[in-house]
Every structure is written in C-alpha cells, then in structure tokens.
Tab-separated table of C-alpha atoms in Angstrom:
chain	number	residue	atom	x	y	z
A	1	UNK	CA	0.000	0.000	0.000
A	2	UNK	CA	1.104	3.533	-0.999
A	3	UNK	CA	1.891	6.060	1.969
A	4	UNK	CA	-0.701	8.696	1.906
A	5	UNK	CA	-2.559	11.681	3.754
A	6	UNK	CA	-6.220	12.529	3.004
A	7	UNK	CA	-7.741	15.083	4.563
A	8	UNK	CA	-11.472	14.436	4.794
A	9	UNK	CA	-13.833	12.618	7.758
A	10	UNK	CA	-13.189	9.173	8.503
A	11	UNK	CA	-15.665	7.113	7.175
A	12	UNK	CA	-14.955	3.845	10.244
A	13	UNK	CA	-16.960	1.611	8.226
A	14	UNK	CA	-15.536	2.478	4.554
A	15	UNK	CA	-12.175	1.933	5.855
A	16	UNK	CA	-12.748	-1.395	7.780
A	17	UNK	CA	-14.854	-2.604	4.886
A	18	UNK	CA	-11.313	-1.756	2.282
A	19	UNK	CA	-9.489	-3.720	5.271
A	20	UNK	CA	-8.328	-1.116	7.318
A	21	UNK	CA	-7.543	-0.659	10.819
A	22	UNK	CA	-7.960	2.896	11.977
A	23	UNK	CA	-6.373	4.358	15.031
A	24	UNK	CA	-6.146	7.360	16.528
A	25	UNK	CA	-2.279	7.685	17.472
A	26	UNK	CA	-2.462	10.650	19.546
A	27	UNK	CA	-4.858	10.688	22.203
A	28	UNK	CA	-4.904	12.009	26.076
A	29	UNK	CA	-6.796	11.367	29.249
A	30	UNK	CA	-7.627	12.119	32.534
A	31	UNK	CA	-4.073	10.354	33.355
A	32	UNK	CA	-2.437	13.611	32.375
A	33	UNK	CA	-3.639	16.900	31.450
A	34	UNK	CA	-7.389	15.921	29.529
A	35	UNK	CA	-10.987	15.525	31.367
A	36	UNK	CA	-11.234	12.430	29.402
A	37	UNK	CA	-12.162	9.021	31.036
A	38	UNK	CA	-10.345	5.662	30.028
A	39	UNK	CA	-13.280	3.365	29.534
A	40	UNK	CA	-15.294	6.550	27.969
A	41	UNK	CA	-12.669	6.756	25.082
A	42	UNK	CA	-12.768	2.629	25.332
A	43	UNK	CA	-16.706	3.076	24.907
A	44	UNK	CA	-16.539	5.107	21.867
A	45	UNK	CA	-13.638	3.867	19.996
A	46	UNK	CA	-15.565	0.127	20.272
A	47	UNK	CA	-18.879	2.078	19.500
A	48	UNK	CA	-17.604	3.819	16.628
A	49	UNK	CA	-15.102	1.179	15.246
A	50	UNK	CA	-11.667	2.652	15.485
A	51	UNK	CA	-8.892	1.627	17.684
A	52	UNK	CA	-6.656	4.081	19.941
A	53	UNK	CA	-3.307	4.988	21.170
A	54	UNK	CA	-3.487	6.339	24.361
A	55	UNK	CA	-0.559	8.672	24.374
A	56	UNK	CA	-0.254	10.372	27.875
A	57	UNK	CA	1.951	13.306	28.829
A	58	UNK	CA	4.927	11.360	30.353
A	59	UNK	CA	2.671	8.985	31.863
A	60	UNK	CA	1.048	5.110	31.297
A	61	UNK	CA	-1.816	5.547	33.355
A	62	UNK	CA	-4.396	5.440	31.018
A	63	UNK	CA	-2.700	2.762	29.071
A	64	UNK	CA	-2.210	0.519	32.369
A	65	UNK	CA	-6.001	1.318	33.080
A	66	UNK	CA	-7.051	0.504	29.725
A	67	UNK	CA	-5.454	-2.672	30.046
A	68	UNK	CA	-7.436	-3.319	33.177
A	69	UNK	CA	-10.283	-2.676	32.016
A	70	UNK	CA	-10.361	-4.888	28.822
A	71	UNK	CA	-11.651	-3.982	25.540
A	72	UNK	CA	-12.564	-5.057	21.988
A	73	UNK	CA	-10.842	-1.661	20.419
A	74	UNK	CA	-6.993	-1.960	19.657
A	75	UNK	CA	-4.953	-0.237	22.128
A	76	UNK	CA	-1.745	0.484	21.069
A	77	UNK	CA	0.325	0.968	24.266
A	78	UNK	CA	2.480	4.923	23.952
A	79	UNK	CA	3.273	7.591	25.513
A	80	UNK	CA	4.241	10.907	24.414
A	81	UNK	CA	7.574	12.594	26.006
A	82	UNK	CA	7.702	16.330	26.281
A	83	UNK	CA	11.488	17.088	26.388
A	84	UNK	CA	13.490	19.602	27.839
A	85	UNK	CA	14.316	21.379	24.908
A	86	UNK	CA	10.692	21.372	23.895
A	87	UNK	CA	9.553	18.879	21.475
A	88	UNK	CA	7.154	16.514	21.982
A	89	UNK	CA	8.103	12.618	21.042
A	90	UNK	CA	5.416	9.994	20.581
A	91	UNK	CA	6.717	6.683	21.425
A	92	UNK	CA	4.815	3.362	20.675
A	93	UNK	CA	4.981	0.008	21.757
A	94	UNK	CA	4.774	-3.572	20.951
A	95	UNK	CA	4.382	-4.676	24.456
A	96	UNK	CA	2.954	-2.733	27.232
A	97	UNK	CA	5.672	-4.492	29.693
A	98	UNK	CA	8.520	-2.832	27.575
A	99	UNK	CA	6.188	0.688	27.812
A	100	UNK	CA	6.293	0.032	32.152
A	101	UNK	CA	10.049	-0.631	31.509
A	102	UNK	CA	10.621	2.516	29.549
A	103	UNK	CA	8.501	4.698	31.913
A	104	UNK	CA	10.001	3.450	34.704
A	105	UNK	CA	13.300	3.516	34.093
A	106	UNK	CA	13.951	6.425	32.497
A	107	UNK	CA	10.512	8.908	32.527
A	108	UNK	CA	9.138	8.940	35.669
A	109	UNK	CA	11.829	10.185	37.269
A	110	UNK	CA	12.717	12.613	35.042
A	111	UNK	CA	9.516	14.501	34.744
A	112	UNK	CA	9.951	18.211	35.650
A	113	UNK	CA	7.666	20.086	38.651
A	114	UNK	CA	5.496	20.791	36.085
A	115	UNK	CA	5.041	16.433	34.848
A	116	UNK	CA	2.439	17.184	32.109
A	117	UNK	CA	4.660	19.666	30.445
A	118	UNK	CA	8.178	18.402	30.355
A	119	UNK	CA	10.681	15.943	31.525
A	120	UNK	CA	14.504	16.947	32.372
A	121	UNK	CA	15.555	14.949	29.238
A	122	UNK	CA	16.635	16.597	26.315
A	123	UNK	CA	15.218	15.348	22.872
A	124	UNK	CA	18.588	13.052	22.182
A	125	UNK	CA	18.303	11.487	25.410
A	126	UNK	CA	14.618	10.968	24.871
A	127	UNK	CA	15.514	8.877	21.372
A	128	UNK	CA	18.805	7.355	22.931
A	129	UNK	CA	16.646	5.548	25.352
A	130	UNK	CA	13.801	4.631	22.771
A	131	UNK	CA	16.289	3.089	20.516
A	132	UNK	CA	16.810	0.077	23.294
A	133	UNK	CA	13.612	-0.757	22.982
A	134	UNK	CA	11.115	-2.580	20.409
A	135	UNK	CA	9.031	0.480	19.397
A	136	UNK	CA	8.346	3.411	17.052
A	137	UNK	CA	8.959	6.617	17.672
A	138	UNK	CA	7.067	9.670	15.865
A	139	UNK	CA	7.621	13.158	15.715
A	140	UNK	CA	4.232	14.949	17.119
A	141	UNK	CA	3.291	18.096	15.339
A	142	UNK	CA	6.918	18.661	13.937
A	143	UNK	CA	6.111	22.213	13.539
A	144	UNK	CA	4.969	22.609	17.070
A	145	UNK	CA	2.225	24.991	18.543
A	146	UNK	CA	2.111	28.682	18.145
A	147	UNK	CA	5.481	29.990	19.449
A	148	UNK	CA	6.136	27.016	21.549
A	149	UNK	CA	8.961	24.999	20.824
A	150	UNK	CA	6.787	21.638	21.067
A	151	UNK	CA	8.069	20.362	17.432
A	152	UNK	CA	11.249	19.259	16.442
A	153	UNK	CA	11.181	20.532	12.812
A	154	UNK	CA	10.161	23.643	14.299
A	155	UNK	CA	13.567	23.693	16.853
A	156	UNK	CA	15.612	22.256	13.323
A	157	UNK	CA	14.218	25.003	11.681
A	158	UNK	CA	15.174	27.481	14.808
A	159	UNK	CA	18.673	25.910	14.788
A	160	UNK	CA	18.221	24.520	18.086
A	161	UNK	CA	18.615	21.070	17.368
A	162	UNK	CA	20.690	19.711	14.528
A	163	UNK	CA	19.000	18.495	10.972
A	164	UNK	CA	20.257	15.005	10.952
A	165	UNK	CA	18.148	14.169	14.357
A	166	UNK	CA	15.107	14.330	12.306
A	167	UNK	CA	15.906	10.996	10.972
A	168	UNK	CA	16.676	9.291	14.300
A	169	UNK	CA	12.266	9.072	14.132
A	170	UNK	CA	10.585	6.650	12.357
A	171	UNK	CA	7.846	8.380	11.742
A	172	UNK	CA	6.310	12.066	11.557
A	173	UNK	CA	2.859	12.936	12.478
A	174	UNK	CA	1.597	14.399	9.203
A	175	UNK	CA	-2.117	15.169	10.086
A	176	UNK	CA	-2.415	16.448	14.144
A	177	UNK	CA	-6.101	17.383	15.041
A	178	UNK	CA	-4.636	20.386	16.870
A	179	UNK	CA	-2.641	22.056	13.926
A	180	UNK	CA	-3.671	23.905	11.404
A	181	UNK	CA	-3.900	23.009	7.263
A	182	UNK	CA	-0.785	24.930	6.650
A	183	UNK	CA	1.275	23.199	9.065
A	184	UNK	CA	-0.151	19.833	8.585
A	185	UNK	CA	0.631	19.694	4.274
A	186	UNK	CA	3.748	20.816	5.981
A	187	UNK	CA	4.194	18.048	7.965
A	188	UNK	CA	3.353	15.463	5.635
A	189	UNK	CA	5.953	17.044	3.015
A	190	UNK	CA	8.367	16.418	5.112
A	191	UNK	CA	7.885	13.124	6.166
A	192	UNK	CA	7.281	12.310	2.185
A	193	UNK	CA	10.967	14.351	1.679
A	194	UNK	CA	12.659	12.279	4.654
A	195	UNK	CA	11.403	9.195	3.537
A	196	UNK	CA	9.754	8.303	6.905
A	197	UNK	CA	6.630	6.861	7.846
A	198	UNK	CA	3.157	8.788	8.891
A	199	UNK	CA	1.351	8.843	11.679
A	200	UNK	CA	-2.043	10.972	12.191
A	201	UNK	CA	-3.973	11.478	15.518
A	202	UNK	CA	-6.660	14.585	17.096
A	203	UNK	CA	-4.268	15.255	20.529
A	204	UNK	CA	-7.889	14.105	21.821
A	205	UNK	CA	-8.219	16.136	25.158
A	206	UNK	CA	-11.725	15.723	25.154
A	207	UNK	CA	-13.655	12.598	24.439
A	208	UNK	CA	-15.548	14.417	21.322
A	209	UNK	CA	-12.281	15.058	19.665
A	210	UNK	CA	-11.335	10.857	19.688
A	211	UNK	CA	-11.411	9.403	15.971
A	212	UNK	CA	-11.213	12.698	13.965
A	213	UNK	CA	-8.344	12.031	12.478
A	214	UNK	CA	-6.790	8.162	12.057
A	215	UNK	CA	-3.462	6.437	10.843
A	216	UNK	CA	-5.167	3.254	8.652
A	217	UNK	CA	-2.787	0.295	8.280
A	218	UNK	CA	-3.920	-3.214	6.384
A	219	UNK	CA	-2.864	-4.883	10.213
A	220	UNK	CA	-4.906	-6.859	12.929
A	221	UNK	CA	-2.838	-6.249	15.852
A	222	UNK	CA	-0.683	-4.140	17.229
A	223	UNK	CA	2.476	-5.389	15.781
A	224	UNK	CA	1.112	-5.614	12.377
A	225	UNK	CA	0.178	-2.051	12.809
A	226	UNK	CA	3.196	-0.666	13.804
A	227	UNK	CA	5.048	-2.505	11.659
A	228	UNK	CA	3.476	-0.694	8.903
A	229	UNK	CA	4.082	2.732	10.371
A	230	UNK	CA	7.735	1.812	9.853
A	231	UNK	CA	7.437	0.117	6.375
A	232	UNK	CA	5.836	3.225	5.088
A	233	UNK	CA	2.441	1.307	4.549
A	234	UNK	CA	-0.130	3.247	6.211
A	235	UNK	CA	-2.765	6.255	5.009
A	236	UNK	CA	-3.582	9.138	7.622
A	237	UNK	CA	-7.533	10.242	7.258
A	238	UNK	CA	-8.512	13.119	9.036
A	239	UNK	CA	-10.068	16.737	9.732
A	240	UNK	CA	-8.359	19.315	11.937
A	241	UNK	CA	-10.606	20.915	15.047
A	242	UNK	CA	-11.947	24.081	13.897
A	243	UNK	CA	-11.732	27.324	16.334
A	244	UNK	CA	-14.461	26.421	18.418
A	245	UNK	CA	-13.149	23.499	19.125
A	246	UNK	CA	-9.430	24.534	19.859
A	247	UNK	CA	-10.992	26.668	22.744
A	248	UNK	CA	-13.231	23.713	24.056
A	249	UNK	CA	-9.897	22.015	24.295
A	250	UNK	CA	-8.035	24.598	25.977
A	251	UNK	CA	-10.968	25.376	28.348
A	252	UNK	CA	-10.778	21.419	29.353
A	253	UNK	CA	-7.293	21.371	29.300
A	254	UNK	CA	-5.802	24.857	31.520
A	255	UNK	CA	-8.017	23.556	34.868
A	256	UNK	CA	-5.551	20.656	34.850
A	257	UNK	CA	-2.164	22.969	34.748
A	258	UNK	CA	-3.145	25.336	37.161
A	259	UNK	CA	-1.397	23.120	40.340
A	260	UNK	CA	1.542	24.006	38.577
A	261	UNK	CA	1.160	27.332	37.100
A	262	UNK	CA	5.095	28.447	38.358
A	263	UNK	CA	7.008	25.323	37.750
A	264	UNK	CA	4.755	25.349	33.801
A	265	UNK	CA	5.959	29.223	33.965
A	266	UNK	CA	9.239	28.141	34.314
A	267	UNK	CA	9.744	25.189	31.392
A	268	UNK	CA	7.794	27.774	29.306
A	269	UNK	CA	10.464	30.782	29.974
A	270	UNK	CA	13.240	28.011	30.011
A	271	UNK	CA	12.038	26.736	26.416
A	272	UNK	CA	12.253	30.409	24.717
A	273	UNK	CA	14.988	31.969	26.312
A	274	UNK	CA	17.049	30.825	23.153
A	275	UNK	CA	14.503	32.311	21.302
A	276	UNK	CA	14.709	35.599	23.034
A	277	UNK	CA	18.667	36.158	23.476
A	278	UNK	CA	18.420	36.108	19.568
A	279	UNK	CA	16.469	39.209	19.737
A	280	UNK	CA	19.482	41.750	19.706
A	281	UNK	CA	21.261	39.501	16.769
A	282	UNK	CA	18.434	39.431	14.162
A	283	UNK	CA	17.614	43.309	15.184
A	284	UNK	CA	21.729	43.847	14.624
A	285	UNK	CA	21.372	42.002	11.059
A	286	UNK	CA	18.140	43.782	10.334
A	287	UNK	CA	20.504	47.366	10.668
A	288	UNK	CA	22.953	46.194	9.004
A	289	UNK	CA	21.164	44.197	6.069
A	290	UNK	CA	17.939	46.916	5.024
C-alpha cells in the first residue's frame, strides 16, 4: 500500500470494509492533562469502530487502566515525552511491559515540577533511550504549537537542534487534530521528503475530539500495525478541530495545569529563552542588512 494523507472525515466503516484498521495515534486522558475518562474513550472507539493509542503526557496511566479494564478496540500501548528542549516525542509500543520498563526507568523520574509539560531529558536522550527498545517513535506536530517549541522541525528550523536528528524518528505525524492546514501539508511534506513513515492522531483532550483524524494500516494487531508505520504502509484520514473546538480544548485542558502554574511558567520561559537572546542579533542584522 502507498503512503498517503487525506484530509477528509473518517468514514470507520468504509475503511474497515477496504481492510483497514484505523487508530487514533495521539490521544490524552484524565491520566495527564485531559478531562477524558479511560473506559469513555474505550466506549466510543468500540462504538464507533476505530482503535486508539493512548498517548499520555509522560505517563502510562491510562494505558495501564485501559489494560485493566479490557476492551474489543486496539490499544496500542504509547506515551508521548515532552522534552526539555521542547519537542514533543510519541513513542509506541509492541508490548505494554517494555512501555512500564521505559517509563520506569527512564521517565518517571525525570519529569519536571510541572510532569504534564516536560521531563529533564533533552530530545537526544529521549531517542537514545527509545532506541533500546522494540518500538516506534514519531515526531508529534513537527512544527509545534504557536510559538512554543513543542516540534522538532520547528527547533531544526530554529537551529536549536541539529538536521540530521530528524531521521533518528521513524515516523512524523503528518495530520495532528490540533494544527492547522498549513502546518499539517507541511508536515506530511516532510515526512514524504525524509522518507519516513506517517502517523495521524486529534491530541484528543476531550472525548468528542477521539477518531477525527486516524493512521489506517492493512494490520490486525498491534504489531502488524506498527510494523506498517515503519514500512511506510499506512494512510492518515482526518479533519483538523476548527476554532471552536481549539478553545473547548483549551478550556478542558488549563483547569488541569493550574497546580503548577510556576514550575509550567518556568519550562515555558526556560524553552524560549534561546529564542529571546536572539532578539538583539536578528535586530543587529536587520541594521545592518535593510
């Protein structure tokens, strides 16, 4: 199957019926920073007929509780780092024992006063540590959101972080329910110019966001899935939120940072102080170059 990116409402039952697995590869819930209940995004992904990845801000909570719970949906066992340096890295599993392994041993204590929003591991350590494991990592909204650095394209791009760590990923996230169309085409061009694989998920906060957008693979399980992610053999199907549905979002999302409004201050002034000590440069080249 040809790698592709449509952007257009998942049909569930069109894509099952062409023998398709859709999953949602980028979801949250109430395990981090969303509102969202495990075994209400269970309920709807077995209502609706999609599978999920439940992706949690340095955390397996949800994905241990999903396993408790049982289900008929695929789960595909992840979590999504937030490093130092500011991008986000979605990291899935095979086995949800090697996920516990991962978390324990190098995530949970590295997570930062503020845990939703950043760990005290810088994007390299982040994919050293991956690569002794069986899993596949993606890069989550590459171009990162608003003037955050939460993308690694976007901290390439910034000359933060060097253009060959791109292809330490196996994947980028080509369609992310929380960017817009511009960045998304964006995204997608460069996983098409890299020659890696695509994944697509909402960044479901809130339960009505789970299943907008899906990553489609001809697979079964979860190791026939993500083994396609890496082969280059899946299709990403989805629709963006629209403005009213950004602010839903944020409005279910902010109640859960407020504990930690000055340590979130902090990785959020931390994160753009490169940004701002290049202030005086570019306003010395914009004298000197009219």
């Amino acid at each position: 199957m040809r790698q592709t990116v449509t952007f257009a409402r998942p049909d569930f039952a069109a894509l099952r019926e062409r023998g398709f697995m859709p999953v949602d590869m980028h979801t949250h819930t109430n395990h981090s920073d969303a509102p969202t209940r495990v075994k209400d995004a269970l309920r709807k992904a077995e209502d609706r007929g999609f599978g999920l990845a439940i992706t949690d801000h340095n955390g397996i909570g949800g994905v241990l509780e999903a396993r408790r719970l049982g289900t008929h949906a695929m789960v595909v066992p992840g979590i999504e780092v937030s490093a130092w340096d500011g991008p986000h890295i979605l990291v899935y599993f095979y086995d949800t024992h090697d996920l516990e392994d991962f978390y324990r041993s190098h995530i949970r204590d590295a997570r930062s006063k503020s845990p939703y929003l950043a760990t005290r591991l810088t994007t390299p350590e982040v994919l050293e540590w991956a690569a002794g494991y069986s899993c596949v990592v993606s890069a989550a909204h590459p171009y990162g959101y608003l003037l955050f650095n939460k993308g690694v394209q976007k901290c390439i791009d910034r000359e933060y972080l060097e253009p060959e760590i791109l292809f330490e990923f196996d994947a980028v996230e080509a369609v992310c329910g929380g960017m817009g169309r511009g960045q998304n085409e964006k995204a997608a061009r460069l996983a098409r110019d890299g020659e890696l694989g695509v994944t697509g998920g909402t960044d479901g906060h809130l339960l009505s966001d789970l299943g907008n957008v899906v990553t489609c693979a001809d697979a079964a399980d979860t190791g026939a899935f993500l083994d396609a992610v890496v082969r280059r053999e899946t299709t990403v199907v989805g629709l963006e939120k629209n403005v009213l549905e950004k602010c839903a979002m944020a409005v279910g999302v902010v109640p859960q940072y407020l504990p930690y409004l000055g340590p979130s201050l902090a990785v959020h002034w931390h994160q753009n102080l490169p940004r701002l000590l290049r202030i005086p440069e570019r306003l010395r080249d914009g004298l000197h170059h009219p």
